[in-house]
Every structure is written in structure tokens, then in C-alpha cells.
PDB file of C-alpha atoms (C1' of nucleotides) in Angstrom:
ATOM      1  CA  UNK T   1     -22.957  -3.369  -5.767  1.00  0.00           C
ATOM      2  CA  UNK T   2     -20.280  -2.614  -3.267  1.00  0.00           C
ATOM      3  CA  UNK T   3     -19.284   0.625  -1.711  1.00  0.00           C
ATOM      4  CA  UNK T   4     -18.896   3.546  -3.877  1.00  0.00           C
ATOM      5  CA  UNK T   5     -15.326   4.463  -4.693  1.00  0.00           C
ATOM      6  CA  UNK T   6     -14.463   7.970  -3.639  1.00  0.00           C
ATOM      7  CA  UNK T   7     -10.836   7.920  -4.685  1.00  0.00           C
ATOM      8  CA  UNK T   8      -9.249   7.409  -8.009  1.00  0.00           C
ATOM      9  CA  UNK T   9      -6.112   7.176  -9.990  1.00  0.00           C
ATOM     10  CA  UNK T  10      -6.231   8.923 -13.417  1.00  0.00           C
ATOM     11  CA  UNK T  11      -3.401   8.338 -15.911  1.00  0.00           C
ATOM     12  CA  UNK T  12      -1.949  10.742 -18.323  1.00  0.00           C
ATOM     13  CA  UNK T  13       1.047  10.726 -20.478  1.00  0.00           C
ATOM     14  CA  UNK T  14       3.042  13.666 -18.975  1.00  0.00           C
ATOM     15  CA  UNK T  15       4.257  14.967 -22.393  1.00  0.00           C
ATOM     16  CA  UNK T  16       0.461  14.864 -23.550  1.00  0.00           C
ATOM     17  CA  UNK T  17      -1.220  16.404 -20.591  1.00  0.00           C
ATOM     18  CA  UNK T  18       0.539  16.898 -17.124  1.00  0.00           C
ATOM     19  CA  UNK T  19      -0.403  18.145 -13.750  1.00  0.00           C
ATOM     20  CA  UNK T  20       1.429  21.377 -14.690  1.00  0.00           C
ATOM     21  CA  UNK T  21      -1.080  21.751 -17.621  1.00  0.00           C
ATOM     22  CA  UNK T  22      -3.935  21.228 -15.270  1.00  0.00           C
ATOM     23  CA  UNK T  23      -2.543  23.702 -12.795  1.00  0.00           C
ATOM     24  CA  UNK T  24      -2.267  26.255 -15.480  1.00  0.00           C
ATOM     25  CA  UNK T  25      -5.825  25.690 -16.795  1.00  0.00           C
ATOM     26  CA  UNK T  26      -7.219  24.972 -13.201  1.00  0.00           C
ATOM     27  CA  UNK T  27      -9.617  22.569 -14.752  1.00  0.00           C
ATOM     28  CA  UNK T  28     -10.058  20.353 -17.628  1.00  0.00           C
ATOM     29  CA  UNK T  29     -12.648  17.818 -19.196  1.00  0.00           C
ATOM     30  CA  UNK T  30     -11.011  14.416 -19.008  1.00  0.00           C
ATOM     31  CA  UNK T  31     -11.831  13.651 -22.607  1.00  0.00           C
ATOM     32  CA  UNK T  32     -10.305  10.926 -24.769  1.00  0.00           C
ATOM     33  CA  UNK T  33     -10.933   7.881 -22.667  1.00  0.00           C
ATOM     34  CA  UNK T  34     -11.926   5.221 -25.035  1.00  0.00           C
ATOM     35  CA  UNK T  35     -12.284   2.379 -22.638  1.00  0.00           C
ATOM     36  CA  UNK T  36     -15.518   0.958 -21.453  1.00  0.00           C
ATOM     37  CA  UNK T  37     -14.583   0.268 -17.905  1.00  0.00           C
ATOM     38  CA  UNK T  38     -12.861   3.694 -17.532  1.00  0.00           C
ATOM     39  CA  UNK T  39     -15.861   5.240 -19.067  1.00  0.00           C
ATOM     40  CA  UNK T  40     -18.293   3.539 -16.718  1.00  0.00           C
ATOM     41  CA  UNK T  41     -16.250   4.649 -13.766  1.00  0.00           C
ATOM     42  CA  UNK T  42     -16.708   8.321 -14.926  1.00  0.00           C
ATOM     43  CA  UNK T  43     -20.290   7.922 -15.942  1.00  0.00           C
ATOM     44  CA  UNK T  44     -21.825   6.074 -13.044  1.00  0.00           C
ATOM     45  CA  UNK T  45     -19.529   6.387 -10.039  1.00  0.00           C
ATOM     46  CA  UNK T  46     -17.574   9.622 -10.117  1.00  0.00           C
ATOM     47  CA  UNK T  47     -19.131  12.446  -8.031  1.00  0.00           C
ATOM     48  CA  UNK T  48     -18.233  15.978  -7.543  1.00  0.00           C
ATOM     49  CA  UNK T  49     -15.657  16.180  -4.770  1.00  0.00           C
ATOM     50  CA  UNK T  50     -14.269  12.838  -5.479  1.00  0.00           C
ATOM     51  CA  UNK T  51     -10.350  13.022  -5.428  1.00  0.00           C
ATOM     52  CA  UNK T  52      -7.798  11.505  -7.789  1.00  0.00           C
ATOM     53  CA  UNK T  53      -4.101  10.739  -7.925  1.00  0.00           C
ATOM     54  CA  UNK T  54      -2.796  12.313 -10.900  1.00  0.00           C
ATOM     55  CA  UNK T  55      -0.428   9.814 -12.526  1.00  0.00           C
ATOM     56  CA  UNK T  56       2.057  10.460 -15.234  1.00  0.00           C
ATOM     57  CA  UNK T  57       2.445   7.492 -17.345  1.00  0.00           C
ATOM     58  CA  UNK T  58       5.227   6.999 -20.036  1.00  0.00           C
ATOM     59  CA  UNK T  59       8.601   8.438 -19.545  1.00  0.00           C
ATOM     60  CA  UNK T  60      11.403   6.868 -17.824  1.00  0.00           C
ATOM     61  CA  UNK T  61       9.926   6.865 -14.283  1.00  0.00           C
ATOM     62  CA  UNK T  62       6.025   6.834 -14.245  1.00  0.00           C
ATOM     63  CA  UNK T  63       4.816   8.424 -10.985  1.00  0.00           C
ATOM     64  CA  UNK T  64       2.085   9.997  -9.144  1.00  0.00           C
ATOM     65  CA  UNK T  65       2.459  13.815  -9.444  1.00  0.00           C
ATOM     66  CA  UNK T  66      -0.415  15.342  -7.466  1.00  0.00           C
ATOM     67  CA  UNK T  67      -4.131  15.358  -6.780  1.00  0.00           C
ATOM     68  CA  UNK T  68      -7.161  16.508  -8.807  1.00  0.00           C
ATOM     69  CA  UNK T  69     -10.812  16.744  -7.659  1.00  0.00           C
ATOM     70  CA  UNK T  70     -13.831  15.842  -9.575  1.00  0.00           C
ATOM     71  CA  UNK T  71     -15.581  19.379 -10.307  1.00  0.00           C
ATOM     72  CA  UNK T  72     -18.221  18.343 -12.653  1.00  0.00           C
ATOM     73  CA  UNK T  73     -20.131  15.046 -13.471  1.00  0.00           C
ATOM     74  CA  UNK T  74     -19.719  13.237 -16.725  1.00  0.00           C
ATOM     75  CA  UNK T  75     -20.890  14.962 -19.920  1.00  0.00           C
ATOM     76  CA  UNK T  76     -20.469  13.667 -23.576  1.00  0.00           C
ATOM     77  CA  UNK T  77     -16.982  13.767 -24.857  1.00  0.00           C
ATOM     78  CA  UNK T  78     -17.041  16.151 -27.736  1.00  0.00           C
ATOM     79  CA  UNK T  79     -13.638  14.922 -28.984  1.00  0.00           C
ATOM     80  CA  UNK T  80     -15.358  11.724 -30.099  1.00  0.00           C
ATOM     81  CA  UNK T  81     -17.522  13.705 -32.458  1.00  0.00           C
ATOM     82  CA  UNK T  82     -14.844  15.757 -33.919  1.00  0.00           C
ATOM     83  CA  UNK T  83     -13.371  14.094 -37.099  1.00  0.00           C
ATOM     84  CA  UNK T  84     -10.252  16.023 -36.882  1.00  0.00           C
ATOM     85  CA  UNK T  85      -9.515  15.010 -33.303  1.00  0.00           C
ATOM     86  CA  UNK T  86      -7.221  12.038 -32.622  1.00  0.00           C
ATOM     87  CA  UNK T  87      -9.923  10.590 -30.394  1.00  0.00           C
ATOM     88  CA  UNK T  88     -12.659  10.733 -33.025  1.00  0.00           C
ATOM     89  CA  UNK T  89     -14.944   7.708 -32.868  1.00  0.00           C
ATOM     90  CA  UNK T  90     -17.216   7.242 -35.929  1.00  0.00           C
ATOM     91  CA  UNK T  91     -19.433   5.040 -33.777  1.00  0.00           C
ATOM     92  CA  UNK T  92     -20.360   8.033 -31.682  1.00  0.00           C
ATOM     93  CA  UNK T  93     -22.979  10.500 -32.509  1.00  0.00           C
ATOM     94  CA  UNK T  94     -24.834  13.517 -30.870  1.00  0.00           C
ATOM     95  CA  UNK T  95     -27.801  11.459 -29.987  1.00  0.00           C
ATOM     96  CA  UNK T  96     -25.701   8.516 -29.005  1.00  0.00           C
ATOM     97  CA  UNK T  97     -22.336  10.039 -27.763  1.00  0.00           C
ATOM     98  CA  UNK T  98     -21.078   6.628 -26.213  1.00  0.00           C
ATOM     99  CA  UNK T  99     -18.065   8.465 -24.583  1.00  0.00           C
ATOM    100  CA  UNK T 100     -18.206  10.836 -21.629  1.00  0.00           C
ATOM    101  CA  UNK T 101     -15.908  12.910 -19.619  1.00  0.00           C
ATOM    102  CA  UNK T 102     -15.929  14.165 -16.128  1.00  0.00           C
ATOM    103  CA  UNK T 103     -14.315  17.600 -15.314  1.00  0.00           C
ATOM    104  CA  UNK T 104     -11.240  17.736 -12.957  1.00  0.00           C
ATOM    105  CA  UNK T 105      -9.993  20.700 -11.053  1.00  0.00           C
ATOM    106  CA  UNK T 106      -6.486  21.202  -9.953  1.00  0.00           C
ATOM    107  CA  UNK T 107      -5.886  20.575  -6.220  1.00  0.00           C
ATOM    108  CA  UNK T 108      -2.192  20.342  -5.640  1.00  0.00           C
ATOM    109  CA  UNK T 109       1.178  19.030  -6.928  1.00  0.00           C
ATOM    110  CA  UNK T 110       3.173  16.674  -4.768  1.00  0.00           C
ATOM    111  CA  UNK T 111       6.462  18.108  -3.221  1.00  0.00           C
ATOM    112  CA  UNK T 112       7.968  14.542  -3.974  1.00  0.00           C
ATOM    113  CA  UNK T 113       6.515  12.603  -6.799  1.00  0.00           C
ATOM    114  CA  UNK T 114       5.806   9.032  -5.900  1.00  0.00           C
ATOM    115  CA  UNK T 115       7.503   6.620  -8.547  1.00  0.00           C
ATOM    116  CA  UNK T 116       5.629   3.518  -9.505  1.00  0.00           C
ATOM    117  CA  UNK T 117       8.767   1.699  -8.547  1.00  0.00           C
ATOM    118  CA  UNK T 118       8.347   3.020  -4.955  1.00  0.00           C
ATOM    119  CA  UNK T 119       4.603   2.085  -5.080  1.00  0.00           C
ATOM    120  CA  UNK T 120       5.520  -1.405  -5.969  1.00  0.00           C
ATOM    121  CA  UNK T 121       7.997  -1.860  -3.101  1.00  0.00           C
ATOM    122  CA  UNK T 122       5.766  -0.516  -0.251  1.00  0.00           C
ATOM    123  CA  UNK T 123       4.019  -3.176   1.646  1.00  0.00           C
ATOM    124  CA  UNK T 124       1.510  -0.603   2.773  1.00  0.00           C
ATOM    125  CA  UNK T 125       0.396  -0.252  -0.851  1.00  0.00           C
ATOM    126  CA  UNK T 126       0.066  -3.982  -1.398  1.00  0.00           C
ATOM    127  CA  UNK T 127      -2.843  -4.706  -3.816  1.00  0.00           C
ATOM    128  CA  UNK T 128      -3.057  -1.253  -5.345  1.00  0.00           C
ATOM    129  CA  UNK T 129      -4.177  -1.678  -8.884  1.00  0.00           C
ATOM    130  CA  UNK T 130      -1.636   0.583 -10.651  1.00  0.00           C
ATOM    131  CA  UNK T 131       1.174  -1.661  -9.381  1.00  0.00           C
ATOM    132  CA  UNK T 132      -0.130  -4.958 -10.977  1.00  0.00           C
ATOM    133  CA  UNK T 133       1.671  -5.704 -14.197  1.00  0.00           C
ATOM    134  CA  UNK T 134      -0.285  -5.082 -17.250  1.00  0.00           C
ATOM    135  CA  UNK T 135      -2.819  -2.876 -15.369  1.00  0.00           C
ATOM    136  CA  UNK T 136      -3.616  -0.520 -18.457  1.00  0.00           C
ATOM    137  CA  UNK T 137      -6.790   0.798 -17.166  1.00  0.00           C
ATOM    138  CA  UNK T 138      -6.457   4.669 -17.350  1.00  0.00           C
ATOM    139  CA  UNK T 139      -8.982   5.339 -14.591  1.00  0.00           C
ATOM    140  CA  UNK T 140      -8.688   3.110 -11.513  1.00  0.00           C
ATOM    141  CA  UNK T 141     -10.515   3.104  -8.117  1.00  0.00           C
ATOM    142  CA  UNK T 142      -8.088   3.469  -5.163  1.00  0.00           C
ATOM    143  CA  UNK T 143      -8.941   2.825  -1.677  1.00  0.00           C
ATOM    144  CA  UNK T 144      -9.110   5.507   0.958  1.00  0.00           C
ATOM    145  CA  UNK T 145      -6.202   4.165   2.746  1.00  0.00           C
ATOM    146  CA  UNK T 146      -4.013   3.935  -0.204  1.00  0.00           C
ATOM    147  CA  UNK T 147      -4.973   7.402  -1.523  1.00  0.00           C
ATOM    148  CA  UNK T 148      -4.293   9.054   1.975  1.00  0.00           C
ATOM    149  CA  UNK T 149      -1.049   7.097   2.396  1.00  0.00           C
ATOM    150  CA  UNK T 150       0.100   8.182  -1.049  1.00  0.00           C
ATOM    151  CA  UNK T 151      -0.759  11.830  -0.471  1.00  0.00           C
ATOM    152  CA  UNK T 152       0.959  11.760   2.836  1.00  0.00           C
ATOM    153  CA  UNK T 153       4.189  10.551   1.138  1.00  0.00           C
ATOM    154  CA  UNK T 154       3.713  13.165  -1.587  1.00  0.00           C
ATOM    155  CA  UNK T 155       3.245  16.178   0.700  1.00  0.00           C
ATOM    156  CA  UNK T 156       5.840  15.105   3.300  1.00  0.00           C
TER     157      UNK T 156
ATOM    158  C1'  DG B   1      12.334  -0.683 -29.419  1.00  0.00           C
ATOM    159  C1'  DC B   2      10.686  -4.677 -27.252  1.00  0.00           C
ATOM    160  C1'  DC B   3       7.159  -7.181 -25.497  1.00  0.00           C
ATOM    161  C1'  DA B   4       3.498  -8.750 -21.944  1.00  0.00           C
ATOM    162  C1'  DA B   5      -1.002  -7.748 -20.920  1.00  0.00           C
ATOM    163  C1'  DC B   6      -5.515  -7.416 -22.237  1.00  0.00           C
ATOM    164  C1'  DG B   7      -9.413  -5.148 -24.638  1.00  0.00           C
ATOM    165  C1'  DT B   8     -11.846  -5.225 -29.113  1.00  0.00           C
ATOM    166  C1'  DT B   9     -13.260  -7.294 -33.331  1.00  0.00           C
ATOM    167  C1'  DG B  10     -15.018 -10.445 -36.449  1.00  0.00           C
ATOM    168  C1'  DG B  11     -15.357 -15.003 -38.315  1.00  0.00           C
ATOM    169  C1'  DC B  12     -17.477 -19.137 -37.478  1.00  0.00           C
TER     170       DC B  12
ATOM    171  C1'  DG C   1     -20.911 -17.419 -27.694  1.00  0.00           C
ATOM    172  C1'  DC C   2     -16.169 -19.012 -28.474  1.00  0.00           C
ATOM    173  C1'  DC C   3     -11.778 -17.796 -29.726  1.00  0.00           C
ATOM    174  C1'  DA C   4      -8.035 -16.259 -32.764  1.00  0.00           C
ATOM    175  C1'  DA C   5      -6.184 -12.192 -34.673  1.00  0.00           C
ATOM    176  C1'  DC C   6      -5.221  -7.623 -34.130  1.00  0.00           C
ATOM    177  C1'  DG C   7      -4.320  -3.226 -31.936  1.00  0.00           C
ATOM    178  C1'  DT C   8      -2.938  -0.556 -28.041  1.00  0.00           C
ATOM    179  C1'  DT C   9      -1.100   0.597 -23.586  1.00  0.00           C
ATOM    180  C1'  DG C  10       2.588   1.287 -20.954  1.00  0.00           C
ATOM    181  C1'  DG C  11       6.717  -0.332 -18.041  1.00  0.00           C
ATOM    182  C1'  DC C  12      11.177  -1.328 -18.991  1.00  0.00           C
TER     183       DC C  12
END
DNA sequence: GCCAACGTTGGC
DNA sequence: GCCAACGTTGGC
């Protein structure tokens, strides 16, 4: 296995759950992920203290809005077991939960949001996964360099 | 609202 | 195990 990712990008539709919501709640379970690759990142690699760019997808100008920190490791995603929940998955059960969620805590909100269009244009961010067309993965590893660069832009 | 990208499902 | 069909994500 290659080096452990320590930095992430997590997507959320801003009118569904935004960084302002996280700020208000202070922390949240990142439930509702129904993609195996994204789940595996949470289950196998995310450690308490890992940092994540909070990305708002959807809307007219998708962007990175701030930073969240992993504050608890993966635990079964209870929304998969709840028949009334939008993310209910009949294949999951208490004994075989299938889906998990880590917990994220609020760290900060960028002074300037960093639009995807900006990310795509910046040579320093060449190769970042979120800028690749059709990159639908809702949890993505980010290199330390790219993470720190975006945070610097966001807080400048 | 359109459509490209791509993950998942299911027939064979 | 292949691959076509289907569904979903998400940028535009």
C-alpha cells in the first residue's frame, strides 16, 4: 500500500448540508455515503486528526468552503438501517451494516471560497482529483501540498 | 434541463 | 467474468 492519505476532500450539496450547518452543530456523522470506494476511505484510512476540505457541490459555482477535521473513526451508518431514511439500504443490517461513517468536526470557514473553476485553472493544483471531469467520488484523497495550498488561498 | 462520466446490476 | 442497460452524480 502507498502512503496513508492524511488529507481529504469531502463533498456535500450545500442546500443539503453546508459548512454553516457543521459550524452550528460543531460536529456531524458523515452518513449517507453509498459508494464503496468512498466508504473504504472512511473505514480503512481515515484517522482522527485527518483534515478535509469541505466542498459544496451543486449550485451555480461549486467550491471549497472550509476545513473539517476527523474527530471519530468510522462507525456503522445508522441511516442505512432506517426504513424511513432517504439513505436506507435493505442490504444492510445490524449484524452486517455495510455502510459506515466517520465523524467530522468543524474547523474553519474560508474567508474566500475557492471555486472549482479557479482550481481547474491553477497550475499549482494540476492533477487534483476534484478537477477531473466526471470525478463523482464524494470522498477523495488530497495531497498535502494541494491541501495546504487551497487552505492558504482560502484564508488569505 | 441536459448530458458526460462512471458505478452497479443482472443476464448470459 | 463479460458487458449492456440502467441509475446517479454533478458540472454546466
